[in-house]
């Protein structure tokens, strides 16, 4: 009712609430469905003016997919997402997130900003426990890249996804899908693609990332997402890594968009009502760097089973894992030794301890 009649309560006549209450009690489920559906279809028929960052794709059964290419740290991208969803009134919204990153949809900007800046030992332990030593370390290093951009811009990542989530909830009968490959799979496949020295070199580059970034730099990167551009510069010499982090995810995102674009069943007020299907309207929200890959793969027959498998660890991975563990345990052992040594020295320096030791010496001398 609020969507059908946007007039504010202050402008409504005094007898408005009673009349509305009477109408809402008399309206049937079938009529309510029909009204909402008609409103949605009426909005779709209006002439749309979409942002220049939107790419329109079609399916064989007549469904339409509007892919919004975004920069993950951009106010302009948020506006593009909101405008596109409002204009096309989609049946499904698909975002470049997986279940391991869905928490960013529920957090506010302030909390996310704090979380992104704070990379501590607890988060490292959680990442290693969840993804294994190698993948956990890689995840933390990539988080460091994201945290670096966050600190430079004072803006938390994923704003366009949160806007998409909010706007999708305002569209009648609109579903919200996570369209990205799970992070553990991506990291494990990325690690398996690198040699021992490539892993060391990549980790070194990520650890010492410190170049300043401005908001103008972000907007200049609308044709290629900033975070992915920075990663591309660092992994440019590792084509296998680029394949697993970018190209394979292009395929996965394309597959998920095509799945979402299958014909949809219209809502039914009861089980006795006959089923009706119409072409779907889908909005996809992805990093700008993935748009060319999605266009390239759109008309191909895709099979994601291969890119979802995790290869067994190589010999170099086992060596690197052993070196990391040995280093960590070595540092922990040395720390315990130093702490223990200092603790003993501290206890022995206390007056009570010295007095006790003196008495023991006197007793021994008497015997």
Short mmCIF file of C-alpha atoms in Angstrom, two decimals:
data_model
loop_
_atom_site.label_atom_id
_atom_site.label_comp_id
_atom_site.label_asym_id
_atom_site.label_seq_id
_atom_site.Cartn_x
_atom_site.Cartn_y
_atom_site.Cartn_z
CA UNK A 1 0.00 0.00 0.00
CA UNK A 2 2.85 2.39 0.80
CA UNK A 3 4.36 1.72 -2.61
CA UNK A 4 1.04 2.26 -4.35
CA UNK A 5 0.32 5.49 -2.49
CA UNK A 6 3.55 7.32 -1.59
CA UNK A 7 1.67 10.26 0.01
CA UNK A 8 3.09 11.03 3.45
CA UNK A 9 0.94 10.61 6.56
CA UNK A 10 1.00 14.36 7.25
CA UNK A 11 -0.76 15.01 3.92
CA UNK A 12 -3.40 12.32 4.44
CA UNK A 13 -6.94 13.22 5.49
CA UNK A 14 -8.03 12.47 9.05
CA UNK A 15 -10.21 9.53 8.08
CA UNK A 16 -7.42 8.00 5.93
CA UNK A 17 -6.16 5.36 8.40
CA UNK A 18 -9.67 3.97 9.03
CA UNK A 19 -10.38 3.74 5.31
CA UNK A 20 -7.02 2.11 4.61
CA UNK A 21 -7.59 -0.41 7.40
CA UNK A 22 -10.95 -1.34 5.93
CA UNK A 23 -9.47 -1.80 2.45
CA UNK A 24 -6.56 -3.89 3.70
CA UNK A 25 -8.95 -6.23 5.54
CA UNK A 26 -11.14 -6.74 2.48
CA UNK A 27 -8.43 -7.26 -0.15
CA UNK A 28 -7.69 -10.89 -1.06
CA UNK A 29 -4.25 -12.46 -1.49
CA UNK A 30 -4.90 -12.85 -5.21
CA UNK A 31 -5.73 -9.16 -5.57
CA UNK A 32 -2.67 -8.16 -3.53
CA UNK A 33 -0.41 -10.25 -5.77
CA UNK A 34 -2.06 -8.83 -8.86
CA UNK A 35 -1.67 -5.22 -7.69
CA UNK A 36 2.02 -5.63 -6.82
CA UNK A 37 2.76 -7.42 -10.09
CA UNK A 38 0.95 -4.79 -12.14
CA UNK A 39 2.88 -2.04 -10.36
CA UNK A 40 6.15 -3.80 -11.12
CA UNK A 41 5.32 -4.39 -14.80
CA UNK A 42 4.06 -0.82 -15.21
CA UNK A 43 7.37 0.54 -13.93
CA UNK A 44 9.23 -1.73 -16.36
CA UNK A 45 7.33 -0.34 -19.33
CA UNK A 46 8.64 3.15 -18.69
CA UNK A 47 11.48 4.31 -20.89
CA UNK A 48 14.72 3.62 -19.05
CA UNK A 49 17.90 5.65 -19.06
CA UNK A 50 20.63 3.43 -17.68
CA UNK A 51 24.15 4.47 -16.58
CA UNK A 52 27.01 4.07 -19.04
CA UNK A 53 28.50 1.37 -16.78
CA UNK A 54 25.61 -1.02 -17.56
CA UNK A 55 26.00 -3.79 -20.16
CA UNK A 56 22.80 -5.40 -21.47
CA UNK A 57 22.80 -9.12 -22.32
CA UNK A 58 20.00 -11.33 -23.69
CA UNK A 59 19.19 -15.04 -23.36
CA UNK A 60 17.61 -17.38 -25.90
CA UNK A 61 14.26 -17.41 -24.07
CA UNK A 62 13.99 -13.61 -24.01
CA UNK A 63 15.32 -12.87 -20.53
CA UNK A 64 17.41 -9.73 -20.03
CA UNK A 65 20.49 -9.30 -17.84
CA UNK A 66 21.81 -5.86 -16.92
CA UNK A 67 25.41 -6.12 -15.71
CA UNK A 68 26.50 -3.09 -13.69
CA UNK A 69 30.30 -2.76 -13.80
CA UNK A 70 31.47 -1.16 -10.56
CA UNK A 71 34.56 0.05 -8.74
CA UNK A 72 34.48 -1.47 -5.25
CA UNK A 73 35.48 1.85 -3.61
CA UNK A 74 33.27 4.31 -5.46
CA UNK A 75 30.28 6.47 -4.52
CA UNK A 76 29.45 6.79 -8.21
CA UNK A 77 29.10 2.99 -8.51
CA UNK A 78 26.61 2.92 -5.63
CA UNK A 79 24.43 5.44 -7.48
CA UNK A 80 24.68 3.40 -10.71
CA UNK A 81 23.46 0.27 -8.90
CA UNK A 82 20.52 2.05 -7.24
CA UNK A 83 19.42 3.71 -10.48
CA UNK A 84 19.61 0.47 -12.49
CA UNK A 85 17.53 -1.55 -10.01
CA UNK A 86 14.94 1.21 -9.71
CA UNK A 87 14.67 1.55 -13.50
CA UNK A 88 14.43 -2.11 -14.57
CA UNK A 89 12.58 -3.57 -11.52
CA UNK A 90 14.42 -6.94 -11.67
CA UNK A 91 13.22 -10.38 -10.66
CA UNK A 92 16.71 -11.33 -9.45
CA UNK A 93 19.73 -9.33 -8.27
CA UNK A 94 23.08 -11.16 -8.42
CA UNK A 95 26.17 -9.75 -6.67
CA UNK A 96 29.86 -10.62 -6.80
CA UNK A 97 29.90 -12.11 -3.30
CA UNK A 98 30.06 -15.64 -1.88
CA UNK A 99 28.78 -17.01 1.43
CA UNK A 100 32.15 -16.31 3.07
CA UNK A 101 31.82 -12.56 2.43
CA UNK A 102 28.07 -12.12 2.91
CA UNK A 103 28.59 -10.53 6.34
CA UNK A 104 29.48 -7.22 4.67
CA UNK A 105 25.82 -6.87 3.66
CA UNK A 106 24.72 -6.72 7.29
CA UNK A 107 27.42 -4.41 8.70
CA UNK A 108 27.19 -0.65 8.60
CA UNK A 109 29.86 1.48 6.93
CA UNK A 110 31.53 2.44 10.23
CA UNK A 111 31.88 -1.17 11.43
CA UNK A 112 33.20 -2.32 8.06
CA UNK A 113 35.71 0.51 7.98
CA UNK A 114 37.01 -0.56 11.38
CA UNK A 115 37.09 -4.25 10.46
CA UNK A 116 38.94 -3.62 7.20
CA UNK A 117 41.66 -1.61 8.94
CA UNK A 118 42.23 -4.10 11.76
CA UNK A 119 44.16 -7.14 10.57
CA UNK A 120 45.34 -9.00 13.66
CA UNK A 121 46.62 -12.41 14.79
CA UNK A 122 43.10 -13.60 15.61
CA UNK A 123 41.92 -12.95 12.05
CA UNK A 124 45.01 -14.70 10.69
CA UNK A 125 44.33 -17.78 12.85
CA UNK A 126 40.68 -17.82 11.73
CA UNK A 127 41.68 -17.55 8.05
CA UNK A 128 44.23 -20.38 8.41
CA UNK A 129 41.74 -22.57 10.29
CA UNK A 130 39.08 -21.98 7.64
CA UNK A 131 41.22 -22.21 4.48
CA UNK A 132 44.51 -23.90 5.46
CA UNK A 133 47.92 -22.33 5.99
CA UNK A 134 48.71 -21.29 2.42
CA UNK A 135 45.23 -20.07 1.45
CA UNK A 136 44.79 -18.38 4.82
CA UNK A 137 48.01 -16.41 4.41
CA UNK A 138 47.04 -15.45 0.85
CA UNK A 139 43.63 -14.28 2.07
CA UNK A 140 45.21 -12.12 4.77
CA UNK A 141 47.65 -10.59 2.28
CA UNK A 142 44.78 -9.70 -0.07
CA UNK A 143 42.88 -8.26 2.89
CA UNK A 144 45.95 -6.14 3.53
CA UNK A 145 45.65 -4.74 -0.01
CA UNK A 146 41.98 -3.96 0.61
CA UNK A 147 42.80 -2.46 4.02
CA UNK A 148 45.45 -0.27 2.41
CA UNK A 149 42.89 1.18 -0.01
CA UNK A 150 40.36 1.53 2.84
CA UNK A 151 42.85 3.47 4.95
CA UNK A 152 43.86 5.70 2.04
CA UNK A 153 40.28 6.57 1.04
CA UNK A 154 38.44 6.34 4.35
CA UNK A 155 35.80 4.27 2.55
CA UNK A 156 34.80 0.67 3.30
CA UNK A 157 34.61 -1.82 0.38
CA UNK A 158 31.38 -3.36 -0.92
CA UNK A 159 29.16 -0.27 -0.77
CA UNK A 160 27.61 -1.15 -4.13
CA UNK A 161 26.63 -4.62 -2.83
CA UNK A 162 24.96 -3.17 0.25
CA UNK A 163 23.02 -0.73 -1.93
CA UNK A 164 21.98 -3.61 -4.21
CA UNK A 165 20.75 -5.56 -1.18
CA UNK A 166 18.69 -2.60 0.06
CA UNK A 167 17.16 -1.80 -3.33
CA UNK A 168 16.34 -5.44 -4.12
CA UNK A 169 14.27 -5.62 -0.92
CA UNK A 170 12.12 -2.74 -2.21
CA UNK A 171 11.22 -4.48 -5.50
CA UNK A 172 8.18 -6.83 -5.34
CA UNK A 173 9.01 -10.53 -5.80
CA UNK A 174 12.74 -9.81 -6.28
CA UNK A 175 15.27 -12.46 -5.20
CA UNK A 176 18.84 -11.79 -4.09
CA UNK A 177 21.58 -14.23 -5.16
CA UNK A 178 25.28 -14.59 -4.31
CA UNK A 179 27.12 -15.07 -7.59
CA UNK A 180 30.83 -15.43 -6.81
CA UNK A 181 32.87 -18.60 -6.41
CA UNK A 182 33.64 -19.46 -2.75
CA UNK A 183 36.85 -17.77 -1.57
CA UNK A 184 38.50 -20.97 -0.22
CA UNK A 185 38.23 -22.59 -3.67
CA UNK A 186 39.69 -19.53 -5.41
CA UNK A 187 42.62 -19.21 -3.00
CA UNK A 188 43.45 -22.93 -2.99
CA UNK A 189 43.44 -23.05 -6.78
CA UNK A 190 45.52 -19.85 -6.92
CA UNK A 191 48.12 -21.26 -4.51
CA UNK A 192 48.30 -24.54 -6.43
CA UNK A 193 49.04 -22.60 -9.63
CA UNK A 194 52.21 -20.99 -8.21
CA UNK A 195 55.71 -22.32 -7.76
CA UNK A 196 57.55 -21.94 -4.44
CA UNK A 197 59.47 -18.82 -5.53
CA UNK A 198 56.39 -17.28 -7.15
CA UNK A 199 54.57 -17.58 -3.80
CA UNK A 200 57.46 -15.89 -2.01
CA UNK A 201 57.65 -13.10 -4.59
CA UNK A 202 53.90 -12.45 -4.55
CA UNK A 203 53.77 -12.44 -0.74
CA UNK A 204 56.68 -9.97 -0.66
CA UNK A 205 54.91 -7.61 -3.09
CA UNK A 206 51.68 -7.71 -1.11
CA UNK A 207 53.43 -7.20 2.24
CA UNK A 208 55.17 -4.01 1.12
CA UNK A 209 52.27 -2.34 -0.68
CA UNK A 210 52.23 1.32 0.36
CA UNK A 211 51.60 3.54 -2.68
CA UNK A 212 49.18 6.42 -1.92
CA UNK A 213 45.74 6.36 -3.59
CA UNK A 214 43.31 9.22 -4.13
CA UNK A 215 39.57 9.25 -4.84
CA UNK A 216 40.35 10.59 -8.30
CA UNK A 217 42.43 7.46 -8.92
CA UNK A 218 39.40 5.32 -8.06
CA UNK A 219 37.08 7.11 -10.44
CA UNK A 220 39.71 6.88 -13.19
CA UNK A 221 39.61 3.14 -12.69
CA UNK A 222 35.89 2.83 -13.52
CA UNK A 223 36.94 1.00 -16.68
CA UNK A 224 38.92 -1.47 -14.60
CA UNK A 225 38.23 -1.94 -10.90
CA UNK A 226 40.94 -0.46 -8.67
CA UNK A 227 41.47 -3.47 -6.42
CA UNK A 228 41.64 -5.86 -9.36
CA UNK A 229 43.89 -3.45 -11.29
CA UNK A 230 46.36 -3.35 -8.38
CA UNK A 231 46.25 -7.13 -8.19
CA UNK A 232 46.71 -7.41 -11.97
CA UNK A 233 49.84 -5.26 -11.78
CA UNK A 234 51.31 -7.52 -9.08
CA UNK A 235 50.30 -10.82 -10.69
CA UNK A 236 50.93 -9.79 -14.28
CA UNK A 237 54.00 -12.00 -14.48
CA UNK A 238 52.01 -14.98 -13.16
CA UNK A 239 49.50 -15.88 -15.90
CA UNK A 240 48.29 -18.96 -14.01
CA UNK A 241 47.42 -16.81 -11.00
CA UNK A 242 45.53 -14.35 -13.20
CA UNK A 243 43.63 -17.28 -14.67
CA UNK A 244 42.46 -18.56 -11.28
CA UNK A 245 41.66 -15.20 -9.66
CA UNK A 246 40.11 -13.40 -12.64
CA UNK A 247 39.38 -15.59 -15.70
CA UNK A 248 37.88 -18.55 -13.82
CA UNK A 249 35.70 -16.24 -11.78
CA UNK A 250 34.52 -14.60 -15.01
CA UNK A 251 33.24 -18.03 -16.05
CA UNK A 252 31.64 -18.67 -12.66
CA UNK A 253 29.91 -15.27 -12.56
CA UNK A 254 28.64 -15.76 -16.12
CA UNK A 255 27.25 -19.19 -15.20
CA UNK A 256 25.44 -17.80 -12.14
CA UNK A 257 23.96 -14.89 -14.12
CA UNK A 258 22.66 -17.28 -16.78
CA UNK A 259 21.15 -19.52 -14.10
CA UNK A 260 19.40 -16.51 -12.57
CA UNK A 261 18.11 -15.49 -16.01
CA UNK A 262 16.02 -18.60 -16.56
CA UNK A 263 12.30 -17.99 -17.08
CA UNK A 264 10.52 -17.34 -13.80
CA UNK A 265 7.20 -18.50 -12.50
CA UNK A 266 4.79 -15.72 -11.68
CA UNK A 267 3.65 -15.57 -8.04
CA UNK A 268 0.44 -17.49 -7.35
CA UNK A 269 -2.12 -16.60 -4.72
CA UNK A 270 -3.11 -20.28 -4.30
CA UNK A 271 -2.04 -23.79 -5.32
CA UNK A 272 -5.08 -24.14 -7.60
CA UNK A 273 -4.05 -21.20 -9.78
CA UNK A 274 -2.31 -22.35 -13.02
CA UNK A 275 1.46 -21.80 -13.34
CA UNK A 276 2.59 -19.03 -15.65
CA UNK A 277 6.15 -18.24 -16.76
CA UNK A 278 7.71 -15.10 -18.20
CA UNK A 279 11.26 -14.12 -19.25
CA UNK A 280 13.31 -12.92 -16.28
CA UNK A 281 14.90 -9.54 -15.72
CA UNK A 282 18.22 -9.77 -13.85
CA UNK A 283 20.62 -7.16 -12.51
CA UNK A 284 24.20 -8.30 -11.94
CA UNK A 285 26.56 -6.20 -9.78
CA UNK A 286 30.20 -7.08 -10.45
CA UNK A 287 33.62 -5.44 -10.52
CA UNK A 288 34.28 -3.61 -13.79
CA UNK A 289 37.22 -5.92 -14.49
CA UNK A 290 34.87 -8.91 -14.87
CA UNK A 291 32.51 -7.36 -17.44
CA UNK A 292 34.64 -8.13 -20.57
CA UNK A 293 35.01 -11.75 -19.44
CA UNK A 294 31.28 -12.11 -18.82
CA UNK A 295 30.53 -10.73 -22.32
CA UNK A 296 33.11 -13.09 -23.83
CA UNK A 297 31.64 -16.18 -22.11
CA UNK A 298 27.96 -15.26 -22.43
CA UNK A 299 27.14 -17.35 -25.52
CA UNK A 300 29.32 -20.32 -24.53
CA UNK A 301 28.24 -23.59 -22.94
CA UNK A 302 29.72 -23.38 -19.46
CA UNK A 303 30.68 -26.16 -17.07
CA UNK A 304 31.90 -25.03 -13.67
CA UNK A 305 32.74 -28.46 -12.23
CA UNK A 306 36.38 -28.21 -13.29
CA UNK A 307 36.95 -24.75 -11.80
CA UNK A 308 35.31 -25.83 -8.51
CA UNK A 309 37.79 -28.66 -7.90
CA UNK A 310 40.80 -28.14 -5.63
CA UNK A 311 44.02 -29.83 -6.85
CA UNK A 312 46.18 -31.72 -4.30
CA UNK A 313 49.09 -29.69 -2.83
CA UNK A 314 52.30 -29.73 -4.86
CA UNK A 315 55.76 -30.52 -3.50
CA UNK A 316 56.62 -26.80 -3.41
CA UNK A 317 53.44 -26.10 -1.43
CA UNK A 318 54.40 -28.75 1.12
CA UNK A 319 57.90 -27.26 1.43
CA UNK A 320 56.56 -23.72 1.79
CA UNK A 321 54.01 -24.91 4.36
CA UNK A 322 56.77 -26.66 6.32
CA UNK A 323 58.97 -23.53 6.21
CA UNK A 324 56.10 -21.34 7.42
CA UNK A 325 55.23 -23.71 10.27
CA UNK A 326 58.88 -24.09 11.27
CA UNK A 327 59.31 -20.31 11.28
CA UNK A 328 56.15 -19.73 13.35
CA UNK A 329 56.98 -22.44 15.90
CA UNK A 330 60.60 -21.30 16.01
CA UNK A 331 59.57 -17.73 16.79
CA UNK A 332 57.08 -18.95 19.38
CA UNK A 333 59.72 -21.15 21.02
CA UNK A 334 62.26 -18.37 21.09
CA UNK A 335 59.65 -16.01 22.52
CA UNK A 336 58.77 -18.47 25.28
CA UNK A 337 62.49 -18.96 26.04
CA UNK A 338 63.08 -15.20 26.27
CA UNK A 339 59.96 -14.67 28.36
CA UNK A 340 60.90 -17.57 30.66
CA UNK A 341 64.44 -16.31 31.07
CA UNK A 342 63.26 -12.83 31.95
CA UNK A 343 60.61 -14.19 34.31
CA UNK A 344 63.18 -16.23 36.25
CA UNK A 345 65.51 -13.22 36.47
CA UNK A 346 62.65 -11.04 37.71
CA UNK A 347 61.60 -13.53 40.39
CA UNK A 348 65.18 -13.97 41.63
CA UNK A 349 65.62 -10.21 41.90
CA UNK A 350 62.69 -9.85 44.31
CA UNK A 351 63.65 -9.25 48.01
CA UNK A 352 61.46 -12.11 49.26
CA UNK A 353 63.14 -14.57 46.90
CA UNK A 354 66.63 -13.37 47.84
CA UNK A 355 65.78 -13.74 51.55
CA UNK A 356 64.48 -17.26 50.96
CA UNK A 357 67.60 -18.24 49.01
CA UNK A 358 69.83 -16.83 51.78
CA UNK A 359 68.05 -18.97 54.40
CA UNK A 360 68.50 -22.06 52.21
CA UNK A 361 72.21 -21.30 51.93
CA UNK A 362 72.55 -20.94 55.72
CA UNK A 363 70.74 -24.23 56.33
CA UNK A 364 72.98 -26.04 53.85
CA UNK A 365 76.14 -24.56 55.47
CA UNK A 366 75.06 -25.76 58.94
CA UNK A 367 74.78 -29.30 57.67
#
